[in-house]
mmCIF file of C-alpha atoms in Angstrom:
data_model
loop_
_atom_site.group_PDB
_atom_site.id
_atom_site.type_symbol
_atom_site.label_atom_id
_atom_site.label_comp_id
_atom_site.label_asym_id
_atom_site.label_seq_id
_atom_site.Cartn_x
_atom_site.Cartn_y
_atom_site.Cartn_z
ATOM 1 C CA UNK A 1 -41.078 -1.514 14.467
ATOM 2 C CA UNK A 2 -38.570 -0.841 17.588
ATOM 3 C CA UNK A 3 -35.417 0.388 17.540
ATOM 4 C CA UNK A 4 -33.182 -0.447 15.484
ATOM 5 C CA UNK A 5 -29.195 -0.967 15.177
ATOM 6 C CA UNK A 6 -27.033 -0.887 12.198
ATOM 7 C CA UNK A 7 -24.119 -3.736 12.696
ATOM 8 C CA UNK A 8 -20.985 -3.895 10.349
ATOM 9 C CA UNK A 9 -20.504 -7.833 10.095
ATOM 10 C CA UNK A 10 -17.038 -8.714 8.401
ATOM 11 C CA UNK A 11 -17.219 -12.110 6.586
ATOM 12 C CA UNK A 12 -14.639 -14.649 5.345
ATOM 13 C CA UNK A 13 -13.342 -17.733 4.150
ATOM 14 C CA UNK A 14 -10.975 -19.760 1.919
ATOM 15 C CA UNK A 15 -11.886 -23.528 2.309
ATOM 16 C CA UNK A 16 -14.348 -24.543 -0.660
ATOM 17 C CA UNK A 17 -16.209 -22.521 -2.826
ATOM 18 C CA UNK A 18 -15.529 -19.444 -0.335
ATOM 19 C CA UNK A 19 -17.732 -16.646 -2.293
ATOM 20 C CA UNK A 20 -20.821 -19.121 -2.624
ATOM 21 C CA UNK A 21 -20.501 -19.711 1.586
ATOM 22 C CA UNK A 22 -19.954 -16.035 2.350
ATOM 23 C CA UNK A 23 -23.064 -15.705 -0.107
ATOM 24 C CA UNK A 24 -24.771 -18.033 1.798
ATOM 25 C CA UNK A 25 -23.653 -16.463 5.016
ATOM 26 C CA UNK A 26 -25.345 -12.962 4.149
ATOM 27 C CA UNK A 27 -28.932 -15.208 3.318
ATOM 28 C CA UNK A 28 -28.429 -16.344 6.939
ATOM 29 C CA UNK A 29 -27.308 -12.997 8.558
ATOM 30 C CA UNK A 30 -30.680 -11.737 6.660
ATOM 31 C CA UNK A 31 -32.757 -14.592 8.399
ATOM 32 C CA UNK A 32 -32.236 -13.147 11.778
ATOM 33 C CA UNK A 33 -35.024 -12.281 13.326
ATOM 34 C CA UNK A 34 -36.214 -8.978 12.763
ATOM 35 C CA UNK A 35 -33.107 -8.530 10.553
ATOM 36 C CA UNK A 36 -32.611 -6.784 7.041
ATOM 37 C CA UNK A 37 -29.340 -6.559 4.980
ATOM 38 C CA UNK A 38 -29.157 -3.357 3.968
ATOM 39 C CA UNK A 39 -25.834 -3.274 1.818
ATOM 40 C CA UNK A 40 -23.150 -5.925 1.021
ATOM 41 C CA UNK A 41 -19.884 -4.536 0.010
ATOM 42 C CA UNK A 42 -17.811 -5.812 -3.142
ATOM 43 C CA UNK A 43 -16.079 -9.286 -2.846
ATOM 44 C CA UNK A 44 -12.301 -9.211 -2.395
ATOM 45 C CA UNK A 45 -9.534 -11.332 -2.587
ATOM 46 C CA UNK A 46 -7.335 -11.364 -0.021
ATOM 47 C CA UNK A 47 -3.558 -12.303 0.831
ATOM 48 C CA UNK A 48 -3.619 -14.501 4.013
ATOM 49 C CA UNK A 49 -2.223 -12.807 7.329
ATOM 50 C CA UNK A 50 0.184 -14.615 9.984
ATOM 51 C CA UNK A 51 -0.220 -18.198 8.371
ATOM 52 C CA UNK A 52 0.992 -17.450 4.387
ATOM 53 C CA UNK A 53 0.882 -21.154 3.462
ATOM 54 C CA UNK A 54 -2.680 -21.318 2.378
ATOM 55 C CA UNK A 55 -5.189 -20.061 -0.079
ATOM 56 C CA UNK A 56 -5.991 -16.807 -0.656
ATOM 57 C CA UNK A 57 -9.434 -15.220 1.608
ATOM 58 C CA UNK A 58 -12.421 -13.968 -0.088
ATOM 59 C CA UNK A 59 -13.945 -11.007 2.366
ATOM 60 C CA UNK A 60 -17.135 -9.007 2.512
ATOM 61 C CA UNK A 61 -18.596 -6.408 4.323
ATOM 62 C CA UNK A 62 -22.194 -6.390 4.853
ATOM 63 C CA UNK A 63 -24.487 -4.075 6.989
ATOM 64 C CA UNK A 64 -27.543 -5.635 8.820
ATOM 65 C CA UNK A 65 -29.945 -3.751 10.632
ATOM 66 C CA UNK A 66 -31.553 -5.602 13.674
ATOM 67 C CA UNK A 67 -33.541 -4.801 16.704
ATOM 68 C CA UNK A 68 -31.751 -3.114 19.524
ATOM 69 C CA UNK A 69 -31.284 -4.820 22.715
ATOM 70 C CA UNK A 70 -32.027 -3.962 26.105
ATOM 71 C CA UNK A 71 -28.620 -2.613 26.213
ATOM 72 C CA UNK A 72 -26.076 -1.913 24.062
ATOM 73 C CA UNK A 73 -23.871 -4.826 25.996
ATOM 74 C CA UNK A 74 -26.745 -7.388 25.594
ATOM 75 C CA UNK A 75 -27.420 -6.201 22.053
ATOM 76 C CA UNK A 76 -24.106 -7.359 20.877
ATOM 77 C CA UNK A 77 -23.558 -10.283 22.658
ATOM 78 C CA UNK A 78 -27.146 -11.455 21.608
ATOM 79 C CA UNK A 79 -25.661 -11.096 18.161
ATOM 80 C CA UNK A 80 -21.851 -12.320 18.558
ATOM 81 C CA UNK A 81 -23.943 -15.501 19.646
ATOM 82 C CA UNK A 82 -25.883 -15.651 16.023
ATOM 83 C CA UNK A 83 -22.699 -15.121 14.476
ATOM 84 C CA UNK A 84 -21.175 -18.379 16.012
ATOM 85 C CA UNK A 85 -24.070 -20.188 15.865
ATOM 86 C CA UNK A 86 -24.055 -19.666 11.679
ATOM 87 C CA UNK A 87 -20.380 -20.350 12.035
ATOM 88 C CA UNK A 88 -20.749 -23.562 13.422
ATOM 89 C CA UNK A 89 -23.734 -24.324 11.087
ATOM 90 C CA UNK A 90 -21.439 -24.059 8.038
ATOM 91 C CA UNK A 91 -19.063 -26.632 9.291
ATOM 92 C CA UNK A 92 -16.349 -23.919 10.793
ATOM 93 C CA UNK A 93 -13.597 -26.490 12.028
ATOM 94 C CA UNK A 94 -11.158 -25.816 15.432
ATOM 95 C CA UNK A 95 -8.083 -24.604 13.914
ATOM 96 C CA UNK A 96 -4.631 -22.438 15.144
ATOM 97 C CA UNK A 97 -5.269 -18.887 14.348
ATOM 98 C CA UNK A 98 -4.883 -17.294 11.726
ATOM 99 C CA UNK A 99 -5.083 -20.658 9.922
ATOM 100 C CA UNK A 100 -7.869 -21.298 7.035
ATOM 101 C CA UNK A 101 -11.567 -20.999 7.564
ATOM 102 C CA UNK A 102 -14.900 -22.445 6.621
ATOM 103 C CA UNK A 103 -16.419 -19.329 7.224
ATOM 104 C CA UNK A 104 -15.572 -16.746 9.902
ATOM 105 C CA UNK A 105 -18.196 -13.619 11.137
ATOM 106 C CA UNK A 106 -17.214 -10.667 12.684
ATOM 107 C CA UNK A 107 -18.949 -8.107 14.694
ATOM 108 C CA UNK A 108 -16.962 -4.964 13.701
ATOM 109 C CA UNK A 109 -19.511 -2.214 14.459
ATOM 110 C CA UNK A 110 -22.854 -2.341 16.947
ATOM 111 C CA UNK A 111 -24.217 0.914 15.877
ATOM 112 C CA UNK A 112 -22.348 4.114 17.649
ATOM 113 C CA UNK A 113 -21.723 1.790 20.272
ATOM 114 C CA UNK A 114 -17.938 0.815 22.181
ATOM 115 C CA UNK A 115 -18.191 -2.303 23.943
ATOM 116 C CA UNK A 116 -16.314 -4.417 26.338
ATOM 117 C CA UNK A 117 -18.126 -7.680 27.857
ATOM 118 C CA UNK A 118 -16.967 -11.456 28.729
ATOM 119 C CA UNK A 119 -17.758 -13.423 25.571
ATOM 120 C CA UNK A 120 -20.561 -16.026 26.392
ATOM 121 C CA UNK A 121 -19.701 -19.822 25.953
ATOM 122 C CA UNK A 122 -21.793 -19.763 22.797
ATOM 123 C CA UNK A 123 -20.242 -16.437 22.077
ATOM 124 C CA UNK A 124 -16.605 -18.458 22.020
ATOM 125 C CA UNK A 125 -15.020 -18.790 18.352
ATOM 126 C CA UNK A 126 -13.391 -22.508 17.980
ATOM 127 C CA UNK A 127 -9.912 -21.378 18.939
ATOM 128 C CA UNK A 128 -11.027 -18.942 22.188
ATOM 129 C CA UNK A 129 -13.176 -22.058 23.285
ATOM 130 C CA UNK A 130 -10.245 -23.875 23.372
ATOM 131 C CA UNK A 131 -7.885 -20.761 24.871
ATOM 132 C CA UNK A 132 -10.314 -19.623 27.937
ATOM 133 C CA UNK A 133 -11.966 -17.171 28.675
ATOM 134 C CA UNK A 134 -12.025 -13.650 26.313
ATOM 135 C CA UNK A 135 -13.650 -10.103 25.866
ATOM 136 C CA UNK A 136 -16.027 -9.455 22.856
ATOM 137 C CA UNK A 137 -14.653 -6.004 22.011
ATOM 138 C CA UNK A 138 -16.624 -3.512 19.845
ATOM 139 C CA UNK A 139 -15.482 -2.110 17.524
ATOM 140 C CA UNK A 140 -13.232 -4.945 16.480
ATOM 141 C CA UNK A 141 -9.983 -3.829 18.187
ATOM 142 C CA UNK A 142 -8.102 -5.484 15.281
ATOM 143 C CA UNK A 143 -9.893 -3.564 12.345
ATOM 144 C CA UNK A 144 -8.349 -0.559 11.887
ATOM 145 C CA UNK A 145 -5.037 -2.740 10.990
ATOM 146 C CA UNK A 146 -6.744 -4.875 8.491
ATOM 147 C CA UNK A 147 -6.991 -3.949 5.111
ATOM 148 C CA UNK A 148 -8.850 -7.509 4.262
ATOM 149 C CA UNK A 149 -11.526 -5.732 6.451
ATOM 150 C CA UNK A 150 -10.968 -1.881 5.451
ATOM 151 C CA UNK A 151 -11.527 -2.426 2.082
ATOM 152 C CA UNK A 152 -15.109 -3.580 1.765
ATOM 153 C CA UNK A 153 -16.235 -1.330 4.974
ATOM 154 C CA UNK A 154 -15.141 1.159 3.218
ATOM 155 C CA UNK A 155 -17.464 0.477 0.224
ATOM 156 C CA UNK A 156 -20.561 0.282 2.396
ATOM 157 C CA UNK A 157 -20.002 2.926 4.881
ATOM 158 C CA UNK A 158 -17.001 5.118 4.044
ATOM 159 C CA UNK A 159 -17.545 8.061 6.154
ATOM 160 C CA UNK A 160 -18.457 5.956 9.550
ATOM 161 C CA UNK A 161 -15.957 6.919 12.095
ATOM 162 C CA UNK A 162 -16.134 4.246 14.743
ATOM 163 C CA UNK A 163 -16.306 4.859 18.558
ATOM 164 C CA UNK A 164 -12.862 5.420 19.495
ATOM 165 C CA UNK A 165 -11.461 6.222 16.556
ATOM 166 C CA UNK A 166 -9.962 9.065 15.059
ATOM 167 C CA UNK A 167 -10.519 8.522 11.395
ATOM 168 C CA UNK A 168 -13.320 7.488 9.021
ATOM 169 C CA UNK A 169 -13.676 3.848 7.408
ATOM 170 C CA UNK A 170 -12.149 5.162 4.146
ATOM 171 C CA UNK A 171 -9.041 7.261 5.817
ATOM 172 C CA UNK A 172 -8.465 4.024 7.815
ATOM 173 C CA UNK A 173 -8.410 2.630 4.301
ATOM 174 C CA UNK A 174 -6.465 4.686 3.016
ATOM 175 C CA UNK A 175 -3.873 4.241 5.631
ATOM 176 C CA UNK A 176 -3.548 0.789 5.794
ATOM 177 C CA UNK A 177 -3.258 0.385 1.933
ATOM 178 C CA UNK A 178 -0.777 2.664 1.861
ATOM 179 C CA UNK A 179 1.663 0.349 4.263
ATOM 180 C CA UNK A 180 0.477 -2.868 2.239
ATOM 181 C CA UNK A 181 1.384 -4.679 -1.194
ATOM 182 C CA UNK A 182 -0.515 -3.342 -4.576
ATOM 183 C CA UNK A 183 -1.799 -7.037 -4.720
ATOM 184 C CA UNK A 184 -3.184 -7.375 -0.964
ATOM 185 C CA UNK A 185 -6.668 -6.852 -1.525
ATOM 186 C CA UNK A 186 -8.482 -7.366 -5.017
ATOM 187 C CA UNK A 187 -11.922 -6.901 -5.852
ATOM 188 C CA UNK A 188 -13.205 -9.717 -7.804
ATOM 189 C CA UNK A 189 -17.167 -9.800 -7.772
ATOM 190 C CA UNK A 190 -20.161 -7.249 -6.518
ATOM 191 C CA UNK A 191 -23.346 -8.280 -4.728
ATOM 192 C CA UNK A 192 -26.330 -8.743 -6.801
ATOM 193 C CA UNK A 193 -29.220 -7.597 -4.659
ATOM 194 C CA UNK A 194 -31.941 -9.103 -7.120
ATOM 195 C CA UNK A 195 -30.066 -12.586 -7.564
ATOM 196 C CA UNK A 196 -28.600 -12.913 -4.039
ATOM 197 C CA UNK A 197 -25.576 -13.821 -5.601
ATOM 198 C CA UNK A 198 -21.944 -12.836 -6.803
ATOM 199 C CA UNK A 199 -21.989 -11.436 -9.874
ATOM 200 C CA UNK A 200 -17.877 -10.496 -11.585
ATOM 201 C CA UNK A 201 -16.532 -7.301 -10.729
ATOM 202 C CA UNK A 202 -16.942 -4.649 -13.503
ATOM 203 C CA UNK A 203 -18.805 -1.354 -14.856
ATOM 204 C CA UNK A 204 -21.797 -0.617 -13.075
ATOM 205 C CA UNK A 205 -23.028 -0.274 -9.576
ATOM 206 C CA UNK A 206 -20.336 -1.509 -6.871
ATOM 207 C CA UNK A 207 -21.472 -2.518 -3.484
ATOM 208 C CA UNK A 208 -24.745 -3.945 -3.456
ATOM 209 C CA UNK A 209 -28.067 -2.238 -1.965
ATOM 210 C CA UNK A 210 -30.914 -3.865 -0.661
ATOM 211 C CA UNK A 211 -33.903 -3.148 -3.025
ATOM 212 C CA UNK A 212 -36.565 -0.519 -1.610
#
């Protein structure tokens, strides 16, 4: 096997069953080539951000390991363009930002890699397609301010401390809930490795690990 590079993929939605498409999602992040899930973080239910008139999110976390690219740069562009391509697969619709979602993938981590390229066409979400022209940044440059994505990082890789950052996963975390309402963020179910599927929050083991 080649080398390899550990992604942190942020998941969401809130149209339909949202925790049976994010489940669905992680089968198809797994179905990359050369790609294995590694962990999946709790399921949480989230308060919307910007756009308050809508259903509540259900987020995940999930770590994939994949083949390194030639580059760090082509790496995670190779991959932004996976994530869009499932996106558009599960019937992701052109809405405002910040408004509700079929399913939306995020590259928050590439590894102990920062990166700043020109997003591909196929790299374009719905809205930036529409906008122009953007930057795929890496590490998400909106992360650290999102507890909806904090929270289940946090469960699969607490200690990471991002490229650029001056604080772990958890301390960013910590932080951010901290400044937000009790009620933001609520963990509701936990990955079941040997089902593939959501099973209810509860006793026992929290984020989900890929079987040996």
């Amino acid at each position: 096997m080649g080398e390899q590079v550990r992604a942190v993929i942020g998941l969401g939605a809130n149209v339909g069953d949202a925790p049976g498409t994010i489940a669905r999602a992680i089968h198809a992040l797994g179905a990359l080539p050369g790609a294995t899930v590694v962990a999946v973080s709790r399921l949480y239910a989230t308060v919307p951000v910007g756009v308050t008139d809508q259903p509540e999110f259900c987020n995940a976390v999930a770590l994939v390991d994949l083949p390194a690219g030639p580059d760090p740069e082509a790496g995670a562009v190779a991959l932004l363009v996976a994530l869009k391509g499932i996106e558009r697969r599960f019937g992701r619709r052109r809405r405002g930002r910040w408004g509700p979602r079929e399913i939306d993938l995020d590259l928050e981590a590439y590894g102990t890699h920062a990166v700043a390229v020109p997003r591909p066409p196929r790299g374009m979400s719905t809205r930036s397609a529409v906008a122009g022209g953007a930057l795929l940044i890496v590490p998400h440059e909106s992360a650290r301010q999102r507890l909806f994505v904090l929270a289940p990082w946090a469960d699969v890789a607490p200690d990471q401390e991002p490229p650029g950052w001056d604080e772990t996963v958890v301390q960013a975390r910590d932080r951010r809930a901290r400044a937000e309402p009790a009620d933001a963020v609520r963990a509701i179910g936990r990955w079941d490795a040997d089902t593939g599927e959501w099973a209810p929050d509860g006793p026992g083991p929290g984020p989900g690990r890929a079987r040996p």
